[in-house]
Structures are given as structure tokens and as C-alpha cells.
Amino acid sequence: MVSVKRFIHDEPALFKASKAFVALLFKCADPIVYVAQKMPTANEQIAWTLLGTVLFQDRSYPDILRLLVKLHERFPCDKLWSLPVPKGGEIEEVVEQTFNSRNWTVFEHVSGIFWSVGLFVRHHPDLTAWVRERTPEEMWRDLGEIYFMGRSNPRPKACAAIYRLLAPQPLGLGLTCRDNSRMPHLPLTMGARRFLAMLGPAKESNFAELEPAIKQKLANEYFIALAPENPYFAAHSLQFFLENGSEGFICRELTSHCAKCPLYEYCNYAEVRKRD
């Protein structure tokens, strides 16, 4: 695998197209933040961002968006954290009705996740103050209290939650923490993994077989190169790369079925290619 610096030197046109792809997609809504931002209070927005981040696993972006909307309709306002907590069957019923199935790897954990996020809010009743008074590192540690958020390093869901809370709108909630000089690892989504393996510095090597720490280091370096003003812009944009949406890949939906995609010359999945 070549270094990021060498890749940029060897593939200037592809790198330029990749930067254009990031610039084109970086303001596209994250499904969890999209739902959370519609809620009336800061506590709700933060709490549902945390819940959505933990639940976001092995389902498509539209699926998770629909599930969060349905859960909030069933348990509005402070019902996520107020007592008495909803019964497990009530929570599972919403999931089953939303997906028309119980076939989901997280299904048997959904109630526990819901209750755990509620308990977290009861422990930190003013979530805005919780964010404001803590560093990202302290937030990362606190988020280990939530079931299924992960307890050992690098805890990617906790990292993703922090970026969703702190990133400027519309990428995130635009909240301010105590000191953001030491941010956690940038989210390495499946879309970003595909991008690095197919169109990034790892395209000539087997990205899947690399050690997790090497994958994360490569991602961090390339995100910085793609969006030096805010590397999270790159991490955010690349999550949509070849990610399933409502009607095919999300990146296709956002680029007029590839017609407006800066990467169409390089992507083997492009529907529309430039003709001489």
C-alpha cells in the first residue's frame, strides 16, 4: 500500500476528482442528525442522536431513518428517558412494524439499547451542559455507559456520536464542548472503507486484510488531505459511497445517477460515463 503523499503524487487527477466528490456531498444530511434536528429541545436532539448512533448497524440509511421516526412517534418528547420505561415488547413492536420483520442482528438488543440511553439521560439530565463541560475524550469515556456503544478502544460508535454532536450544521448538531483540540478517530464507515479500497491509497492492496489501526491511520490521513479545512467533511461525504439508499446507491441518487459525479471516469459502478 502506498502512502497518502505518494498516492496524491501518482494519481493527481483521481485525487482532484475525489476532493470534488467530497465537496459535492459534504452537506448531504446524515440520517440520524436529520431526524434529531427536527426535535424541539436540545435534550431530545442529543438523546436521539445517541440512540440513533447506537442502533445504526446492519440496516440501510433509509431503514434507520424510518425507524427513528417511528420510535419517536411512539415515544415522543421525554418518553425516551422518563419513568416508567416502555415495555420491551412495545419497543420491539415498533421495530417489527417498521421493518416488517424481526430479522435484524440488533433486534434482540433494541430494548436494552433504548433503556440504556434513557438511563444515560437520567444520569446526565442536562445533556447540553454535559457536552459543554466535557472534552471529547471525556465524552468518549462517558458514552461507554450506554449499552452497545462499545467499551474498548477505538469504540467507533462513540466516536461517530461525538462528531454528530459537534460537527457544524447540517452535518451535526453544532454543539460546543470544553476543548476540541483532541478529537477522537474520524468515523470509518463502510462507504469510506469501500472508497479507500477502490479509489483511494489502498486500491492496489487488500484493504480488508489490513490491521484496524492501519486502516484508521490511512483513513485519518486521507480525510485530512481531502478536506484540510475540516477532515470530518471527507469522512461524512464518503459514507455515501456505494451505500444502499431507497433506490440504489445513495451516491447515485445524489449525483443524478452518476451524471454529475466527479468520479464517473474512475468508478466501475458508474451508470453514466464520459464519452469523447
PDB file of N, CA and C in Angstrom, residues 191-264:
ATOM      1  N   GLY A 191     -18.932   2.998   3.703  1.00  0.00           N
ATOM      2  CA  GLY A 191     -18.741   3.740   2.463  1.00  0.00           C
ATOM      3  C   GLY A 191     -17.315   4.227   2.312  1.00  0.00           C
ATOM      4  N   ALA A 192     -16.751   4.755   3.388  1.00  0.00           N
ATOM      5  CA  ALA A 192     -15.366   5.227   3.349  1.00  0.00           C
ATOM      6  C   ALA A 192     -14.396   4.070   3.142  1.00  0.00           C
ATOM      7  N   ARG A 193     -14.695   2.931   3.745  1.00  0.00           N
ATOM      8  CA  ARG A 193     -13.842   1.754   3.549  1.00  0.00           C
ATOM      9  C   ARG A 193     -13.840   1.334   2.079  1.00  0.00           C
ATOM     10  N   ARG A 194     -15.038   1.320   1.482  1.00  0.00           N
ATOM     11  CA  ARG A 194     -15.114   0.970   0.057  1.00  0.00           C
ATOM     12  C   ARG A 194     -14.330   1.965  -0.790  1.00  0.00           C
ATOM     13  N   PHE A 195     -14.461   3.241  -0.451  1.00  0.00           N
ATOM     14  CA  PHE A 195     -13.782   4.281  -1.221  1.00  0.00           C
ATOM     15  C   PHE A 195     -12.263   4.114  -1.145  1.00  0.00           C
ATOM     16  N   LEU A 196     -11.755   3.924   0.052  1.00  0.00           N
ATOM     17  CA  LEU A 196     -10.309   3.769   0.221  1.00  0.00           C
ATOM     18  C   LEU A 196      -9.795   2.543  -0.528  1.00  0.00           C
ATOM     19  N   ALA A 197     -10.595   1.475  -0.525  1.00  0.00           N
ATOM     20  CA  ALA A 197     -10.176   0.230  -1.165  1.00  0.00           C
ATOM     21  C   ALA A 197     -10.276   0.285  -2.684  1.00  0.00           C
ATOM     22  N   MET A 198     -11.212   1.074  -3.207  1.00  0.00           N
ATOM     23  CA  MET A 198     -11.460   1.089  -4.646  1.00  0.00           C
ATOM     24  C   MET A 198     -10.857   2.294  -5.357  1.00  0.00           C
ATOM     25  N   LEU A 199     -10.877   3.449  -4.688  1.00  0.00           N
ATOM     26  CA  LEU A 199     -10.450   4.683  -5.348  1.00  0.00           C
ATOM     27  C   LEU A 199      -9.437   5.478  -4.527  1.00  0.00           C
ATOM     28  N   GLY A 200      -8.975   4.906  -3.442  1.00  0.00           N
ATOM     29  CA  GLY A 200      -8.051   5.611  -2.566  1.00  0.00           C
ATOM     30  C   GLY A 200      -6.681   4.962  -2.521  1.00  0.00           C
ATOM     31  N   PRO A 201      -5.875   5.335  -1.555  1.00  0.00           N
ATOM     32  CA  PRO A 201      -4.497   4.827  -1.464  1.00  0.00           C
ATOM     33  C   PRO A 201      -4.384   3.312  -1.314  1.00  0.00           C
ATOM     34  N   ALA A 202      -5.469   2.647  -0.928  1.00  0.00           N
ATOM     35  CA  ALA A 202      -5.411   1.191  -0.749  1.00  0.00           C
ATOM     36  C   ALA A 202      -5.913   0.431  -1.967  1.00  0.00           C
ATOM     37  N   LYS A 203      -6.113   1.111  -3.082  1.00  0.00           N
ATOM     38  CA  LYS A 203      -6.742   0.446  -4.227  1.00  0.00           C
ATOM     39  C   LYS A 203      -5.853  -0.610  -4.885  1.00  0.00           C
ATOM     40  N   GLU A 204      -4.563  -0.553  -4.634  1.00  0.00           N
ATOM     41  CA  GLU A 204      -3.670  -1.565  -5.192  1.00  0.00           C
ATOM     42  C   GLU A 204      -3.304  -2.635  -4.167  1.00  0.00           C
ATOM     43  N   SER A 205      -3.927  -2.592  -3.006  1.00  0.00           N
ATOM     44  CA  SER A 205      -3.642  -3.584  -1.967  1.00  0.00           C
ATOM     45  C   SER A 205      -4.960  -4.120  -1.429  1.00  0.00           C
ATOM     46  N   ASN A 206      -4.882  -5.077  -0.529  1.00  0.00           N
ATOM     47  CA  ASN A 206      -6.091  -5.674   0.048  1.00  0.00           C
ATOM     48  C   ASN A 206      -6.429  -4.947   1.343  1.00  0.00           C
ATOM     49  N   PHE A 207      -7.265  -3.935   1.230  1.00  0.00           N
ATOM     50  CA  PHE A 207      -7.604  -3.102   2.384  1.00  0.00           C
ATOM     51  C   PHE A 207      -8.237  -3.925   3.498  1.00  0.00           C
ATOM     52  N   ALA A 208      -9.061  -4.893   3.125  1.00  0.00           N
ATOM     53  CA  ALA A 208      -9.785  -5.680   4.125  1.00  0.00           C
ATOM     54  C   ALA A 208      -8.852  -6.443   5.053  1.00  0.00           C
ATOM     55  N   GLU A 209      -7.657  -6.765   4.583  1.00  0.00           N
ATOM     56  CA  GLU A 209      -6.741  -7.568   5.389  1.00  0.00           C
ATOM     57  C   GLU A 209      -5.802  -6.730   6.253  1.00  0.00           C
ATOM     58  N   LEU A 210      -5.876  -5.422   6.131  1.00  0.00           N
ATOM     59  CA  LEU A 210      -5.015  -4.567   6.946  1.00  0.00           C
ATOM     60  C   LEU A 210      -5.456  -4.584   8.404  1.00  0.00           C
ATOM     61  N   GLU A 211      -4.534  -4.335   9.298  1.00  0.00           N
ATOM     62  CA  GLU A 211      -4.861  -4.230  10.714  1.00  0.00           C
ATOM     63  C   GLU A 211      -5.773  -3.019  10.939  1.00  0.00           C
ATOM     64  N   PRO A 212      -6.723  -3.119  11.874  1.00  0.00           N
ATOM     65  CA  PRO A 212      -7.637  -1.995  12.118  1.00  0.00           C
ATOM     66  C   PRO A 212      -6.928  -0.668  12.364  1.00  0.00           C
ATOM     67  N   ALA A 213      -5.831  -0.696  13.106  1.00  0.00           N
ATOM     68  CA  ALA A 213      -5.111   0.546  13.400  1.00  0.00           C
ATOM     69  C   ALA A 213      -4.527   1.160  12.133  1.00  0.00           C
ATOM     70  N   ILE A 214      -4.072   0.311  11.210  1.00  0.00           N
ATOM     71  CA  ILE A 214      -3.510   0.808   9.951  1.00  0.00           C
ATOM     72  C   ILE A 214      -4.624   1.387   9.078  1.00  0.00           C
ATOM     73  N   LYS A 215      -5.775   0.718   9.057  1.00  0.00           N
ATOM     74  CA  LYS A 215      -6.921   1.240   8.309  1.00  0.00           C
ATOM     75  C   LYS A 215      -7.310   2.623   8.819  1.00  0.00           C
ATOM     76  N   GLN A 216      -7.383   2.758  10.134  1.00  0.00           N
ATOM     77  CA  GLN A 216      -7.795   4.033  10.717  1.00  0.00           C
ATOM     78  C   GLN A 216      -6.768   5.125  10.443  1.00  0.00           C
ATOM     79  N   LYS A 217      -5.492   4.785  10.540  1.00  0.00           N
ATOM     80  CA  LYS A 217      -4.431   5.759  10.272  1.00  0.00           C
ATOM     81  C   LYS A 217      -4.498   6.235   8.825  1.00  0.00           C
ATOM     82  N   LEU A 218      -4.683   5.300   7.912  1.00  0.00           N
ATOM     83  CA  LEU A 218      -4.795   5.657   6.499  1.00  0.00           C
ATOM     84  C   LEU A 218      -6.004   6.553   6.267  1.00  0.00           C
ATOM     85  N   ALA A 219      -7.130   6.188   6.872  1.00  0.00           N
ATOM     86  CA  ALA A 219      -8.345   6.986   6.710  1.00  0.00           C
ATOM     87  C   ALA A 219      -8.149   8.396   7.246  1.00  0.00           C
ATOM     88  N   ASN A 220      -7.600   8.501   8.443  1.00  0.00           N
ATOM     89  CA  ASN A 220      -7.377   9.824   9.035  1.00  0.00           C
ATOM     90  C   ASN A 220      -6.517  10.699   8.122  1.00  0.00           C
ATOM     91  N   GLU A 221      -5.443  10.126   7.607  1.00  0.00           N
ATOM     92  CA  GLU A 221      -4.521  10.895   6.766  1.00  0.00           C
ATOM     93  C   GLU A 221      -5.186  11.318   5.457  1.00  0.00           C
ATOM     94  N   TYR A 222      -5.970  10.411   4.879  1.00  0.00           N
ATOM     95  CA  TYR A 222      -6.587  10.752   3.594  1.00  0.00           C
ATOM     96  C   TYR A 222      -7.739  11.736   3.780  1.00  0.00           C
ATOM     97  N   PHE A 223      -8.482  11.601   4.869  1.00  0.00           N
ATOM     98  CA  PHE A 223      -9.546  12.569   5.152  1.00  0.00           C
ATOM     99  C   PHE A 223      -8.958  13.975   5.306  1.00  0.00           C
ATOM    100  N   ILE A 224      -7.823  14.068   5.976  1.00  0.00           N
ATOM    101  CA  ILE A 224      -7.164  15.367   6.156  1.00  0.00           C
ATOM    102  C   ILE A 224      -6.739  15.939   4.805  1.00  0.00           C
ATOM    103  N   ALA A 225      -6.228  15.070   3.935  1.00  0.00           N
ATOM    104  CA  ALA A 225      -5.798  15.527   2.612  1.00  0.00           C
ATOM    105  C   ALA A 225      -6.989  15.983   1.768  1.00  0.00           C
ATOM    106  N   LEU A 226      -8.098  15.271   1.877  1.00  0.00           N
ATOM    107  CA  LEU A 226      -9.274  15.594   1.066  1.00  0.00           C
ATOM    108  C   LEU A 226      -9.997  16.847   1.545  1.00  0.00           C
ATOM    109  N   ALA A 227      -9.968  17.099   2.842  1.00  0.00           N
ATOM    110  CA  ALA A 227     -10.686  18.251   3.396  1.00  0.00           C
ATOM    111  C   ALA A 227      -9.877  18.852   4.539  1.00  0.00           C
ATOM    112  N   PRO A 228      -8.774  19.505   4.231  1.00  0.00           N
ATOM    113  CA  PRO A 228      -7.905  20.024   5.295  1.00  0.00           C
ATOM    114  C   PRO A 228      -8.585  21.055   6.189  1.00  0.00           C
ATOM    115  N   GLU A 229      -9.596  21.747   5.668  1.00  0.00           N
ATOM    116  CA  GLU A 229     -10.294  22.737   6.485  1.00  0.00           C
ATOM    117  C   GLU A 229     -11.109  22.078   7.593  1.00  0.00           C
ATOM    118  N   ASN A 230     -11.595  20.874   7.340  1.00  0.00           N
ATOM    119  CA  ASN A 230     -12.319  20.090   8.344  1.00  0.00           C
ATOM    120  C   ASN A 230     -12.382  18.651   7.846  1.00  0.00           C
ATOM    121  N   PRO A 231     -11.487  17.785   8.307  1.00  0.00           N
ATOM    122  CA  PRO A 231     -11.437  16.408   7.796  1.00  0.00           C
ATOM    123  C   PRO A 231     -12.745  15.638   7.950  1.00  0.00           C
ATOM    124  N   TYR A 232     -13.590  16.068   8.901  1.00  0.00           N
ATOM    125  CA  TYR A 232     -14.865  15.367   9.054  1.00  0.00           C
ATOM    126  C   TYR A 232     -15.737  15.520   7.813  1.00  0.00           C
ATOM    127  N   PHE A 233     -15.543  16.607   7.055  1.00  0.00           N
ATOM    128  CA  PHE A 233     -16.294  16.771   5.810  1.00  0.00           C
ATOM    129  C   PHE A 233     -16.052  15.570   4.895  1.00  0.00           C
ATOM    130  N   ALA A 234     -14.801  15.132   4.817  1.00  0.00           N
ATOM    131  CA  ALA A 234     -14.469  13.987   3.970  1.00  0.00           C
ATOM    132  C   ALA A 234     -15.065  12.701   4.530  1.00  0.00           C
ATOM    133  N   ALA A 235     -14.922  12.499   5.834  1.00  0.00           N
ATOM    134  CA  ALA A 235     -15.483  11.297   6.453  1.00  0.00           C
ATOM    135  C   ALA A 235     -16.988  11.237   6.242  1.00  0.00           C
ATOM    136  N   HIS A 236     -17.639  12.384   6.378  1.00  0.00           N
ATOM    137  CA  HIS A 236     -19.087  12.454   6.203  1.00  0.00           C
ATOM    138  C   HIS A 236     -19.483  12.146   4.762  1.00  0.00           C
ATOM    139  N   SER A 237     -18.828  12.782   3.803  1.00  0.00           N
ATOM    140  CA  SER A 237     -19.191  12.606   2.392  1.00  0.00           C
ATOM    141  C   SER A 237     -18.981  11.175   1.922  1.00  0.00           C
ATOM    142  N   LEU A 238     -17.875  10.574   2.332  1.00  0.00           N
ATOM    143  CA  LEU A 238     -17.534   9.250   1.816  1.00  0.00           C
ATOM    144  C   LEU A 238     -18.422   8.149   2.378  1.00  0.00           C
ATOM    145  N   GLN A 239     -19.192   8.438   3.430  1.00  0.00           N
ATOM    146  CA  GLN A 239     -20.099   7.418   3.946  1.00  0.00           C
ATOM    147  C   GLN A 239     -21.183   7.065   2.925  1.00  0.00           C
ATOM    148  N   PHE A 240     -21.440   7.955   1.965  1.00  0.00           N
ATOM    149  CA  PHE A 240     -22.492   7.723   0.979  1.00  0.00           C
ATOM    150  C   PHE A 240     -22.005   6.945  -0.240  1.00  0.00           C
ATOM    151  N   PHE A 241     -20.715   6.648  -0.303  1.00  0.00           N
ATOM    152  CA  PHE A 241     -20.150   5.989  -1.482  1.00  0.00           C
ATOM    153  C   PHE A 241     -20.620   4.540  -1.575  1.00  0.00           C
ATOM    154  N   LEU A 242     -21.369   4.237  -2.619  1.00  0.00           N
ATOM    155  CA  LEU A 242     -21.902   2.896  -2.874  1.00  0.00           C
ATOM    156  C   LEU A 242     -22.665   2.343  -1.668  1.00  0.00           C
ATOM    157  N   GLU A 243     -23.312   3.237  -0.928  1.00  0.00           N
ATOM    158  CA  GLU A 243     -24.137   2.841   0.220  1.00  0.00           C
ATOM    159  C   GLU A 243     -25.589   2.744  -0.241  1.00  0.00           C
ATOM    160  N   ASN A 244     -26.254   1.661   0.139  1.00  0.00           N
ATOM    161  CA  ASN A 244     -27.624   1.448  -0.307  1.00  0.00           C
ATOM    162  C   ASN A 244     -28.564   2.518   0.229  1.00  0.00           C
ATOM    163  N   GLY A 245     -29.389   3.047  -0.676  1.00  0.00           N
ATOM    164  CA  GLY A 245     -30.403   4.028  -0.312  1.00  0.00           C
ATOM    165  C   GLY A 245     -31.784   3.505  -0.642  1.00  0.00           C
ATOM    166  N   SER A 246     -32.699   4.404  -0.917  1.00  0.00           N
ATOM    167  CA  SER A 246     -34.074   4.000  -1.218  1.00  0.00           C
ATOM    168  C   SER A 246     -34.191   3.359  -2.594  1.00  0.00           C
ATOM    169  N   GLU A 247     -33.423   3.877  -3.548  1.00  0.00           N
ATOM    170  CA  GLU A 247     -33.473   3.372  -4.921  1.00  0.00           C
ATOM    171  C   GLU A 247     -32.053   3.231  -5.457  1.00  0.00           C
ATOM    172  N   GLY A 248     -31.362   2.238  -4.990  1.00  0.00           N
ATOM    173  CA  GLY A 248     -29.979   2.060  -5.414  1.00  0.00           C
ATOM    174  C   GLY A 248     -29.014   2.773  -4.484  1.00  0.00           C
ATOM    175  N   PHE A 249     -27.806   3.006  -4.966  1.00  0.00           N
ATOM    176  CA  PHE A 249     -26.781   3.621  -4.140  1.00  0.00           C
ATOM    177  C   PHE A 249     -27.103   5.092  -3.872  1.00  0.00           C
ATOM    178  N   ILE A 250     -26.822   5.526  -2.645  1.00  0.00           N
ATOM    179  CA  ILE A 250     -27.104   6.915  -2.267  1.00  0.00           C
ATOM    180  C   ILE A 250     -26.301   7.883  -3.125  1.00  0.00           C
ATOM    181  N   CYS A 251     -25.042   7.556  -3.394  1.00  0.00           N
ATOM    182  CA  CYS A 251     -24.226   8.478  -4.193  1.00  0.00           C
ATOM    183  C   CYS A 251     -24.795   8.639  -5.597  1.00  0.00           C
ATOM    184  N   ARG A 252     -25.422   7.589  -6.135  1.00  0.00           N
ATOM    185  CA  ARG A 252     -26.083   7.720  -7.435  1.00  0.00           C
ATOM    186  C   ARG A 252     -27.268   8.669  -7.343  1.00  0.00           C
ATOM    187  N   GLU A 253     -28.046   8.515  -6.272  1.00  0.00           N
ATOM    188  CA  GLU A 253     -29.220   9.366  -6.093  1.00  0.00           C
ATOM    189  C   GLU A 253     -28.825  10.835  -5.968  1.00  0.00           C
ATOM    190  N   LEU A 254     -27.662  11.082  -5.376  1.00  0.00           N
ATOM    191  CA  LEU A 254     -27.231  12.458  -5.122  1.00  0.00           C
ATOM    192  C   LEU A 254     -26.478  13.082  -6.294  1.00  0.00           C
ATOM    193  N   THR A 255     -26.174  12.278  -7.309  1.00  0.00           N
ATOM    194  CA  THR A 255     -25.407  12.795  -8.451  1.00  0.00           C
ATOM    195  C   THR A 255     -26.126  12.548  -9.780  1.00  0.00           C
ATOM    196  N   SER A 256     -27.454  12.557  -9.737  1.00  0.00           N
ATOM    197  CA  SER A 256     -28.252  12.342 -10.958  1.00  0.00           C
ATOM    198  C   SER A 256     -27.833  11.065 -11.668  1.00  0.00           C
ATOM    199  N   HIS A 257     -27.823   9.977 -10.906  1.00  0.00           N
ATOM    200  CA  HIS A 257     -27.424   8.668 -11.431  1.00  0.00           C
ATOM    201  C   HIS A 257     -26.051   8.732 -12.094  1.00  0.00           C
ATOM    202  N   CYS A 258     -25.134   9.353 -11.383  1.00  0.00           N
ATOM    203  CA  CYS A 258     -23.711   9.426 -11.733  1.00  0.00           C
ATOM    204  C   CYS A 258     -23.388  10.486 -12.784  1.00  0.00           C
ATOM    205  N   ALA A 259     -24.393  11.083 -13.399  1.00  0.00           N
ATOM    206  CA  ALA A 259     -24.131  12.053 -14.461  1.00  0.00           C
ATOM    207  C   ALA A 259     -23.338  13.250 -13.958  1.00  0.00           C
ATOM    208  N   LYS A 260     -23.540  13.624 -12.688  1.00  0.00           N
ATOM    209  CA  LYS A 260     -22.855  14.784 -12.130  1.00  0.00           C
ATOM    210  C   LYS A 260     -21.726  14.392 -11.171  1.00  0.00           C
ATOM    211  N   CYS A 261     -21.379  13.123 -11.157  1.00  0.00           N
ATOM    212  CA  CYS A 261     -20.355  12.664 -10.215  1.00  0.00           C
ATOM    213  C   CYS A 261     -18.954  12.925 -10.757  1.00  0.00           C
ATOM    214  N   PRO A 262     -18.102  13.587  -9.987  1.00  0.00           N
ATOM    215  CA  PRO A 262     -16.722  13.844 -10.442  1.00  0.00           C
ATOM    216  C   PRO A 262     -15.905  12.571 -10.636  1.00  0.00           C
ATOM    217  N   LEU A 263     -16.395  11.457 -10.085  1.00  0.00           N
ATOM    218  CA  LEU A 263     -15.622  10.215 -10.118  1.00  0.00           C
ATOM    219  C   LEU A 263     -16.059   9.252 -11.217  1.00  0.00           C
ATOM    220  N   TYR A 264     -16.942   9.678 -12.107  1.00  0.00           N
ATOM    221  CA  TYR A 264     -17.509   8.704 -13.046  1.00  0.00           C
ATOM    222  C   TYR A 264     -16.464   8.072 -13.951  1.00  0.00           C
TER     223      TYR A 264
END
